[in-house]
mmCIF file of C-alpha atoms in Angstrom:
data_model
loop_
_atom_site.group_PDB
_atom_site.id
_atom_site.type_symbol
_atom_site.label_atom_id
_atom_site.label_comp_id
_atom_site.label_asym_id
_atom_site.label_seq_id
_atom_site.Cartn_x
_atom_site.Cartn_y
_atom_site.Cartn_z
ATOM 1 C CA UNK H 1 15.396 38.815 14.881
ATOM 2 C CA UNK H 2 13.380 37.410 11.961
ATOM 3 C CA UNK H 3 13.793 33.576 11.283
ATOM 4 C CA UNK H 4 12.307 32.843 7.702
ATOM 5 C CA UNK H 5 11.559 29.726 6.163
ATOM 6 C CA UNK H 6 12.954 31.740 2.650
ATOM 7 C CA UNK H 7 14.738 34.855 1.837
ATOM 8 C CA UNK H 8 11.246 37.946 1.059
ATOM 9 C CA UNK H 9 13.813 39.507 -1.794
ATOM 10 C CA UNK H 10 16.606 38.512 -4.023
ATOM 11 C CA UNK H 11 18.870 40.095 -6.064
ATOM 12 C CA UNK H 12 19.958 38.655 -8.870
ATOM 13 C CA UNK H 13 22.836 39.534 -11.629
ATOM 14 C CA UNK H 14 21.766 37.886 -14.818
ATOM 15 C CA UNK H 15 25.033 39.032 -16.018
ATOM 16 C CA UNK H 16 28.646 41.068 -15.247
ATOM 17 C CA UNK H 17 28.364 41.961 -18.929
ATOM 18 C CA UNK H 18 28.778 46.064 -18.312
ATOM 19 C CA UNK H 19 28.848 48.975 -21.243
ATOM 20 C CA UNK H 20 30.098 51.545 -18.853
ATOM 21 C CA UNK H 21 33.452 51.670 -16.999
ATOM 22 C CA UNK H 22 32.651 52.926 -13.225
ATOM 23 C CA UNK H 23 35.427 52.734 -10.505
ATOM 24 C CA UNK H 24 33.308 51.343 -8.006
ATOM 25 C CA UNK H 25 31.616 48.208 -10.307
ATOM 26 C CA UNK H 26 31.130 45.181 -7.662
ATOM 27 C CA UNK H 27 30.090 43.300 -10.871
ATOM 28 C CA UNK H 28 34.040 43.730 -12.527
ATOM 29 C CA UNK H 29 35.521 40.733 -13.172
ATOM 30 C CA UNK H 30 36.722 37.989 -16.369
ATOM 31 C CA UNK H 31 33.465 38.295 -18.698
ATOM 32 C CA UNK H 32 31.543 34.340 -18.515
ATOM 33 C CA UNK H 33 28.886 33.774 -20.983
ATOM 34 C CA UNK H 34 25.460 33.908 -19.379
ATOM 35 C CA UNK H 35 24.671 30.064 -19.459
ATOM 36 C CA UNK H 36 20.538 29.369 -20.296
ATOM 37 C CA UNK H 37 20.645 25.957 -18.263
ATOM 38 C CA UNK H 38 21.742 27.953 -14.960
ATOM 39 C CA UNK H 39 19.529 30.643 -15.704
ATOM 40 C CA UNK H 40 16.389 28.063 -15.726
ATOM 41 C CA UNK H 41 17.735 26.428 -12.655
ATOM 42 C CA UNK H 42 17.711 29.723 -10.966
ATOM 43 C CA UNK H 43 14.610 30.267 -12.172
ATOM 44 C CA UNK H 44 13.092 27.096 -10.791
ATOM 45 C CA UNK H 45 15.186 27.366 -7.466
ATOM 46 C CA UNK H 46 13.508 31.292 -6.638
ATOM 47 C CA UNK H 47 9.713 30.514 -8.169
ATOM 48 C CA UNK H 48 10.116 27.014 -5.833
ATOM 49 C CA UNK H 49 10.637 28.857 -2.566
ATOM 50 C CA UNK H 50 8.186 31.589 -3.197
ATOM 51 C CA UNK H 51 10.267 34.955 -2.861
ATOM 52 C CA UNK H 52 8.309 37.559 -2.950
ATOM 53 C CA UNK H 53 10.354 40.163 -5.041
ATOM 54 C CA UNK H 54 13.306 39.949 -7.308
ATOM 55 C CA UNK H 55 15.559 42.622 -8.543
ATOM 56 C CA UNK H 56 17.388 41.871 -11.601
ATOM 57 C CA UNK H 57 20.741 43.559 -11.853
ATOM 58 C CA UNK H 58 24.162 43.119 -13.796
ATOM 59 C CA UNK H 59 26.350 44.564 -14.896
ATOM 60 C CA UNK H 60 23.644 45.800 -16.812
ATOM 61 C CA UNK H 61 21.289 43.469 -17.621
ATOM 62 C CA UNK H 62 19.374 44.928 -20.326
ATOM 63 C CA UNK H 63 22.567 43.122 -22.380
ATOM 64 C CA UNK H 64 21.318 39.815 -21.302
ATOM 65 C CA UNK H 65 18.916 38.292 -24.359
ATOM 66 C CA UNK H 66 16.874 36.218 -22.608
ATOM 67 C CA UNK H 67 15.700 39.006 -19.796
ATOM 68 C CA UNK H 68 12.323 39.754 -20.763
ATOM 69 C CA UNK H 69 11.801 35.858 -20.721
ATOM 70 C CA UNK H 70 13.508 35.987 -17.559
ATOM 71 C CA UNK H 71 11.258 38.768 -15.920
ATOM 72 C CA UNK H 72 7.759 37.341 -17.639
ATOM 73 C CA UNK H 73 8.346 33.861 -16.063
ATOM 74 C CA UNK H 74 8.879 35.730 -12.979
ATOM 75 C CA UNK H 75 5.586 38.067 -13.003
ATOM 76 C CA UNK H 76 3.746 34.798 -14.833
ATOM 77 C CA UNK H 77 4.204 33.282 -11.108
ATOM 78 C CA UNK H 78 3.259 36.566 -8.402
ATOM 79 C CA UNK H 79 6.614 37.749 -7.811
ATOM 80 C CA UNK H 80 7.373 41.541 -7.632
ATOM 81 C CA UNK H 81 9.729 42.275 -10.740
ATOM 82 C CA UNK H 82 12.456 45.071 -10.542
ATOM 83 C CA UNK H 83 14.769 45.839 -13.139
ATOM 84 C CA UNK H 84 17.894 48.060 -12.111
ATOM 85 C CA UNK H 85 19.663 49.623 -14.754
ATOM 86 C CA UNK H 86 22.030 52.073 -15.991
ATOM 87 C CA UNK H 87 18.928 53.416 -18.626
ATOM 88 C CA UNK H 88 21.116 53.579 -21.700
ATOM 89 C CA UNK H 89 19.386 51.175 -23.682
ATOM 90 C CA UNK H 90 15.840 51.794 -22.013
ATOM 91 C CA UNK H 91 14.462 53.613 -24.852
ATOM 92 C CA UNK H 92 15.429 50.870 -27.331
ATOM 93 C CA UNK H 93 14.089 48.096 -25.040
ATOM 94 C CA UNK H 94 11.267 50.275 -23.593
ATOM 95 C CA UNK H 95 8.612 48.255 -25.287
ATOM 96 C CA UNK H 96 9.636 44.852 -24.130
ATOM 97 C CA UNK H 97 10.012 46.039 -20.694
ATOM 98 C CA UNK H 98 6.702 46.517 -20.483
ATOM 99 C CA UNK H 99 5.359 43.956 -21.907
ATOM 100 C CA UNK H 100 7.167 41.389 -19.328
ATOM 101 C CA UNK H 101 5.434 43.049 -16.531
ATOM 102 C CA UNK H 102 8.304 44.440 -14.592
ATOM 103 C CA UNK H 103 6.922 46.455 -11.491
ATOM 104 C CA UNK H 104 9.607 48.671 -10.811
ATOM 105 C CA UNK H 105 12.562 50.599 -12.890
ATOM 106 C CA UNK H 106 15.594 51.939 -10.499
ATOM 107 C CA UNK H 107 18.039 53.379 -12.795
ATOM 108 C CA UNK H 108 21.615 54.870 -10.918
ATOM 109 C CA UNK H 109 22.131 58.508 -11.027
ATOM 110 C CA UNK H 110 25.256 60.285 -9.697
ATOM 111 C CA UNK H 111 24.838 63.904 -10.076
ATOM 112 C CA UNK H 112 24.826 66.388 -12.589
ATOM 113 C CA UNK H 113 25.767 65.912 -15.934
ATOM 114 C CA UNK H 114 29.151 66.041 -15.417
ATOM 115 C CA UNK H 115 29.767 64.561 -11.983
ATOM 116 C CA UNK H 116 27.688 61.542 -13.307
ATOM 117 C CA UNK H 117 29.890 60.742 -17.084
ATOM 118 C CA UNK H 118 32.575 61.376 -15.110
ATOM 119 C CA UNK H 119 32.056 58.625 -12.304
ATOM 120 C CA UNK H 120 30.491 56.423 -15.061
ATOM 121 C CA UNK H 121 33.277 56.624 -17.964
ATOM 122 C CA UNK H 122 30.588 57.275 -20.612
ATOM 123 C CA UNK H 123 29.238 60.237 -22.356
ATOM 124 C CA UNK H 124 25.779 60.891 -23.134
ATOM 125 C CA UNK H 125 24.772 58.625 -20.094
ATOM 126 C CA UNK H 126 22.944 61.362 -18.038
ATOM 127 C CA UNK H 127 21.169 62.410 -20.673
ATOM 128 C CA UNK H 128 19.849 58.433 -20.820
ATOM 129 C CA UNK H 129 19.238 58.286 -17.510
ATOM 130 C CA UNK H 130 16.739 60.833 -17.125
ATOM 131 C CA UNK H 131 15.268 59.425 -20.426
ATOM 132 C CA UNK H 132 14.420 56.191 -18.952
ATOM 133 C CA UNK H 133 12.802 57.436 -15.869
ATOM 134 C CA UNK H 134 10.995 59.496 -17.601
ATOM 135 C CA UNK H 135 9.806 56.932 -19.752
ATOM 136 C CA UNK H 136 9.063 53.848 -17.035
ATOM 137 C CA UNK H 137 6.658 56.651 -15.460
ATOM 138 C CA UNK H 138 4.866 57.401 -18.320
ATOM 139 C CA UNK H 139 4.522 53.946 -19.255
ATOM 140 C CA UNK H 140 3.096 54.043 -15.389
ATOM 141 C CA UNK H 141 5.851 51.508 -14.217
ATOM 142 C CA UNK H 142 7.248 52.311 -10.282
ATOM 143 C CA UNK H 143 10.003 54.812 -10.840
ATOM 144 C CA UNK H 144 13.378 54.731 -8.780
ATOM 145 C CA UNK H 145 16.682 56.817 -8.556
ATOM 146 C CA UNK H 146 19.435 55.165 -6.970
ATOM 147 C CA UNK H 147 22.901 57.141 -5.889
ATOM 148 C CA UNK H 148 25.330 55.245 -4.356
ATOM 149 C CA UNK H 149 27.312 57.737 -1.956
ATOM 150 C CA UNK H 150 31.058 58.240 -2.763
ATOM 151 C CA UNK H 151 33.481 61.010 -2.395
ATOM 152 C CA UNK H 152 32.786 62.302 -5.927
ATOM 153 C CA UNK H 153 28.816 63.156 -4.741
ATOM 154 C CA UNK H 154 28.948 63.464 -1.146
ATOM 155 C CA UNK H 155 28.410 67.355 -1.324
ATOM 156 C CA UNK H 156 25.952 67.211 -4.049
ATOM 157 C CA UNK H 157 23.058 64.165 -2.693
ATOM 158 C CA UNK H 158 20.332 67.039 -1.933
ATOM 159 C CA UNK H 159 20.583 67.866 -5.408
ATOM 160 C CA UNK H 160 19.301 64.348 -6.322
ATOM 161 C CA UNK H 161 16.586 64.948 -4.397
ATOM 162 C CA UNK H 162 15.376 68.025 -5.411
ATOM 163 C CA UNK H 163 15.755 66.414 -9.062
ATOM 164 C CA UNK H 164 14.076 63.474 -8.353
ATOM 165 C CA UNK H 165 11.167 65.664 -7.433
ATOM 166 C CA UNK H 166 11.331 67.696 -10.662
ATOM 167 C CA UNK H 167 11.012 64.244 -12.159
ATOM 168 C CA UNK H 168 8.091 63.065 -10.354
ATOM 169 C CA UNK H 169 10.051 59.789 -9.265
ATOM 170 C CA UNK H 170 8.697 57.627 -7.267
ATOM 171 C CA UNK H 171 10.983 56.674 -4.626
ATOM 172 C CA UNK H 172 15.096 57.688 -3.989
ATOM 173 C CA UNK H 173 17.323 55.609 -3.055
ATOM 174 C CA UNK H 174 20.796 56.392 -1.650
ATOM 175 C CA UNK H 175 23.402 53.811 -0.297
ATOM 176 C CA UNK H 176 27.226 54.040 0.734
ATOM 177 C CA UNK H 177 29.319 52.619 -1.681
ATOM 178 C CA UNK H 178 31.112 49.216 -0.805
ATOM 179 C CA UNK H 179 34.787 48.697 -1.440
ATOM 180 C CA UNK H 180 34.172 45.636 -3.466
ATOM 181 C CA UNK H 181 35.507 44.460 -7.442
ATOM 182 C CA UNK H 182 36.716 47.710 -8.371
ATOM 183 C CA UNK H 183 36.383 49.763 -5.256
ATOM 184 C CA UNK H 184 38.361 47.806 -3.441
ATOM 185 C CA UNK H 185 41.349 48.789 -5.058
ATOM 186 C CA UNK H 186 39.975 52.520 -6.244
ATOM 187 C CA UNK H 187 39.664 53.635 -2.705
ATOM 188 C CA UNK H 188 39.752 56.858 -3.154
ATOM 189 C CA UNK H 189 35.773 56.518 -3.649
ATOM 190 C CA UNK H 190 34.978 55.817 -0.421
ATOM 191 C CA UNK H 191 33.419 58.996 0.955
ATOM 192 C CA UNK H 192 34.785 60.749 4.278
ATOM 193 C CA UNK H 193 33.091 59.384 7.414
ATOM 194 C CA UNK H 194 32.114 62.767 9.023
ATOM 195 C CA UNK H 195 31.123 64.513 6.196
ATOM 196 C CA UNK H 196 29.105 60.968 5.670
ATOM 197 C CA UNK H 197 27.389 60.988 9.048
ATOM 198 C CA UNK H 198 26.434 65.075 8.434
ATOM 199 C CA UNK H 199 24.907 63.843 5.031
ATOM 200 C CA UNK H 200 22.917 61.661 6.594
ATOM 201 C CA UNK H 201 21.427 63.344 9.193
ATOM 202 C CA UNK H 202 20.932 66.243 6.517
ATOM 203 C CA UNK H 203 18.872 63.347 3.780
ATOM 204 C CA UNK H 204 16.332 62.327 7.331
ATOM 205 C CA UNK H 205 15.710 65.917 7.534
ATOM 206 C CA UNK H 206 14.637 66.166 3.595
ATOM 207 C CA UNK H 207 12.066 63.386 4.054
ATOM 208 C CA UNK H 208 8.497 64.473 3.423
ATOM 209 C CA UNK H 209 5.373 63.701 1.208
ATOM 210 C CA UNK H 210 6.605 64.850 -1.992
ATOM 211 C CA UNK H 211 9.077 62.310 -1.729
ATOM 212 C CA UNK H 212 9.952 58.835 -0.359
ATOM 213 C CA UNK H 213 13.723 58.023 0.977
ATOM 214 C CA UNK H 214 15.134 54.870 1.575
ATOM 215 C CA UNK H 215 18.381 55.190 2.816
ATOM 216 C CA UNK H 216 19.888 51.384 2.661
ATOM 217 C CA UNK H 217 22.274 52.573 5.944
ATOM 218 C CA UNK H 218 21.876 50.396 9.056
ATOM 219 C CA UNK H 219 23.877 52.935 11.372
ATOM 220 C CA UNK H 220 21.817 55.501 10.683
ATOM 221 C CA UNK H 221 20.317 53.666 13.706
ATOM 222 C CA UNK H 222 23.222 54.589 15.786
ATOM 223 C CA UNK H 223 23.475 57.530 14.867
ATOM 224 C CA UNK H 224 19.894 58.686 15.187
ATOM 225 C CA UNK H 225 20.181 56.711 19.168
ATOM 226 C CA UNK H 226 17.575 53.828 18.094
ATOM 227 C CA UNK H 227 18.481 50.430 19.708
ATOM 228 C CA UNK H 228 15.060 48.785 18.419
ATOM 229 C CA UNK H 229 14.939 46.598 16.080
ATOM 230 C CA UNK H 230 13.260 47.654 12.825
ATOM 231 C CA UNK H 231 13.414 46.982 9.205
ATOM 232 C CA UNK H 232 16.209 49.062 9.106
ATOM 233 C CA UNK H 233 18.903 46.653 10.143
ATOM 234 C CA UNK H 234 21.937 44.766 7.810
ATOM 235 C CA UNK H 235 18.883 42.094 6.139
ATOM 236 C CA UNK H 236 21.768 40.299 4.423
ATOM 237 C CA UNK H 237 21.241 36.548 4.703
ATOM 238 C CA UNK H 238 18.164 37.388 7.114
ATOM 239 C CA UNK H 239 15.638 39.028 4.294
ATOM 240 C CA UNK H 240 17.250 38.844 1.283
ATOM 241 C CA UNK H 241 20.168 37.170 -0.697
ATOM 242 C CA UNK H 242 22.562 37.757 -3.585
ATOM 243 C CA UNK H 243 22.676 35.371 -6.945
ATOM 244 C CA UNK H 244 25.102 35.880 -9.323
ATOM 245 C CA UNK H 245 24.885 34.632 -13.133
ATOM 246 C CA UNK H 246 26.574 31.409 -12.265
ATOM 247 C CA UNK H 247 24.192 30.437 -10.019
ATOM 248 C CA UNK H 248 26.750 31.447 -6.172
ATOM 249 C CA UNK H 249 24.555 32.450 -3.585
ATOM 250 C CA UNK H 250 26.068 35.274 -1.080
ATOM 251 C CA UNK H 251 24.126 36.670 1.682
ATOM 252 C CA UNK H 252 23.349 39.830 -0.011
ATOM 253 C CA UNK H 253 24.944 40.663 -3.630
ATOM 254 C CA UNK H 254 27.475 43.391 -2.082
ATOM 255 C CA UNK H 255 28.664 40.560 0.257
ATOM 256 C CA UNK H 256 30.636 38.003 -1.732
ATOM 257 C CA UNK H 257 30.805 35.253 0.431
ATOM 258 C CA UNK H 258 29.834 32.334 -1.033
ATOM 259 C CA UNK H 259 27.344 30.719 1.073
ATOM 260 C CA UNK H 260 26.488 27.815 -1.887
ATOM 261 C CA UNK H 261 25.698 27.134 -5.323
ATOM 262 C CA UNK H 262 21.867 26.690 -7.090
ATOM 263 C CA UNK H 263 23.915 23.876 -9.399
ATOM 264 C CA UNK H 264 24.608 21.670 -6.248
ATOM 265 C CA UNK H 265 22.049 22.728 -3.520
ATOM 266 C CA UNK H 266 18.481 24.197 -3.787
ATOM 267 C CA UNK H 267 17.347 27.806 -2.244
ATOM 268 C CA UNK H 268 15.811 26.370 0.654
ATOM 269 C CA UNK H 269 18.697 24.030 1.601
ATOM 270 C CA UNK H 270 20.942 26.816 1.635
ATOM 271 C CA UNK H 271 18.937 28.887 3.153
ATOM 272 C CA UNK H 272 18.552 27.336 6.050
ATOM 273 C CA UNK H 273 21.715 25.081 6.413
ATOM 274 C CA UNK H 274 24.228 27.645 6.048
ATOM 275 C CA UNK H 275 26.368 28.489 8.932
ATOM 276 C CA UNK H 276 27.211 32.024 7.740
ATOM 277 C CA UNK H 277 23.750 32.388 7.557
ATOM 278 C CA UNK H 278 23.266 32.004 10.547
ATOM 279 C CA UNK H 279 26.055 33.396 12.298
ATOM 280 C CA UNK H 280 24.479 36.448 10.655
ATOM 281 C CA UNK H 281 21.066 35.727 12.113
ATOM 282 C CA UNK H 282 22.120 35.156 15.382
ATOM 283 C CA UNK H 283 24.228 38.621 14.983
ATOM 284 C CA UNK H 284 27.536 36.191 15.760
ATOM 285 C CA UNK H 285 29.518 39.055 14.041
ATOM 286 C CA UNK H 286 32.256 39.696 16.600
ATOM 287 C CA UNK H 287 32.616 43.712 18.092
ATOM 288 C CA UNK H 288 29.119 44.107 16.399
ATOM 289 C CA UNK H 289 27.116 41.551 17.615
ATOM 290 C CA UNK H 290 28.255 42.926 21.096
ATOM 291 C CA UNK H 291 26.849 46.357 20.448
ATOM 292 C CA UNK H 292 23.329 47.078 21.808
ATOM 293 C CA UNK H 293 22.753 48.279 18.708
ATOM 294 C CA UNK H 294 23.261 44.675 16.873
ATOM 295 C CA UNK H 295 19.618 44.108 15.934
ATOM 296 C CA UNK H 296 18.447 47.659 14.786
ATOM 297 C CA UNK H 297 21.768 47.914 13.291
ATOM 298 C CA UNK H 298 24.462 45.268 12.983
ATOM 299 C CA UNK H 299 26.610 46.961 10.658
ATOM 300 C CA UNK H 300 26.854 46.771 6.789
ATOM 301 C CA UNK H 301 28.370 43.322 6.705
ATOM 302 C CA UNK H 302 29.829 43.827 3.046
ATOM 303 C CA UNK H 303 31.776 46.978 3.953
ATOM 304 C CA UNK H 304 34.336 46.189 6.631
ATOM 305 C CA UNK H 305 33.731 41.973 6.180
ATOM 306 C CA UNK H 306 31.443 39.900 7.143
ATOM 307 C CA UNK H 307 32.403 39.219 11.097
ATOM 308 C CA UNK H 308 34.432 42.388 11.296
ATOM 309 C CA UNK H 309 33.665 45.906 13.089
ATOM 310 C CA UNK H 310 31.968 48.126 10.417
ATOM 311 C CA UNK H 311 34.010 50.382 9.096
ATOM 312 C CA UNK H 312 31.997 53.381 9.417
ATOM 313 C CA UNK H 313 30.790 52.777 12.464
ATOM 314 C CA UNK H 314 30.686 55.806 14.779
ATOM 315 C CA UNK H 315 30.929 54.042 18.007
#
């Protein structure tokens, strides 16, 4: 298991601000005014340890003001800039996106039409959606499509793919959806396990040169039989970490366990002095850190909890 001196990736949610009104939103919760003195602290704290990429995420954070600041600070020091987004206000901000140097644009795509203003509570936002891929890949920024797997688009995931190649995207990126803010209590989302496993199996056999997949599922490894370790694995709190807008630091930014706060503590200290950390390391994570599989696996530690038997676990 890796032991790093800092986290290789953060992701960090400059706000919970939102314009759309999607059952599963892990970012739902009282509205806090972004605050420009824990923003620069943040700042400081992830340009100090020398991460290597950060994602900046919401809510949507194209309604922060100060992001393009934000992401030019970032590139200004070598680190790998991605901006995910729900594209509605790309074209509007298209310029200044750009012009911060922001590497990579992953912009959250359901279905068709319909499916997707369904799940997302907002017309017209498929439409802008395929508008601001379009647009970060003619302005020759990285291009990504991210669909989070629920029960609405669990029949329907090769068609992102096939679209995704009609759009000349980059890279697609599916995940299982994690009963977190609103999910937790809209269940319903949460897709059916062996239709889930089939779908899997189904998006390895799609995978070929037109197109990359990155399927963010660490039992794929169980299901597919391999007990090696590879990059494949739950990285929370081993490669990456979560930051929210008030500066809380969870182990990844599905997993809401607080593991300390950028106001009291710097990066590094928590990093490395955190006991959930490193119960996570050290795969301390009861009926899954017993599994042979714990190191090319381990579980999705924000699905089930974060010492508890995943969920969706075959096994």
């Amino acid at each position: 298991m890796l032991n790093l001196s800092a986290p290789i990736s953060v992701v960090w949610e400059i706000t919970n601000k939102c314009n759309f009104k999607c059952p599963h939103c892990r970012a739902f919760q009282d509205y806090k005014e972004e605050n420009k003195l824990i923003e620069e602290k943040i700042l400081n704290e992830i340009i100090k340890s020398k991460v290597f990429i950060v994602n900046i995420s919401g809510g949507e954070p194209l309604l922060n003001p100060r992001i393009f600041n934000i992401a030019k600070k970032l590139t200004e020091n070598d680190i790998y800039v991605i901006l995910s987004t729900n594209g509605y206000l790309y074209s509007k901000y298209r310029k200044q996106i750009l012009e911060s140097g922001i590497k990579m644009v992953q912009v959250s795509l359901d279905g068709k039409k319909d499916l997707h203003e369904k799940f997302r509570g907002v017309k017209n936002t498929y439409e802008k959606a395929i508008e601001a891929l379009t647009m970060a890949k003619e302005d020759g920024i990285r291009t990504q499509m991210n669909v989070t797997i629920t029960s609405e688009n669990i029949d329907t995931l090769e068609w992102n793919y096939h679209k995704a190649i009609d759009l000349n995207v980059d890279r697609i990126f599916y995940r299982r959806v994690v009963p977190y803010g609103k999910a937790k209590v809209n269940r319903y989302v949460l897709p059916d396990k062996e239709k889930y496993y089939k779908m899997l199996k189904k998006l390895v056999s799609l995978n070929n040169t037109k197109l990359m997949i990155s399927i963010d599922e660490p039992i794929l490894n169980v299901l597919l039989k391999n007990d090696k370790e590879n990059h494949l694995s739950c990285g929370a709190g081993i490669k990456n970490v979560g930051i929210s807008s008030d500066g809380n630091v969870y182990p990844c930014i599905f997993l809401r366990e607080k593991v300390g706060n950028l106001m009291e503590n710097s990066l590094i200290e928590i990093w490395n002095n955190s006991t959930i950390l490193k119960n996570l390391r050290n795969r301390n994570i009861k009926e899954c850190g017993n599994c042979k599989f714990k190191y090319s696996c381990g579980g999705c530690r924000a699905f089930s909890g974060i010492y508890e038997k995943d969920e969706f676990c075959p096994l």
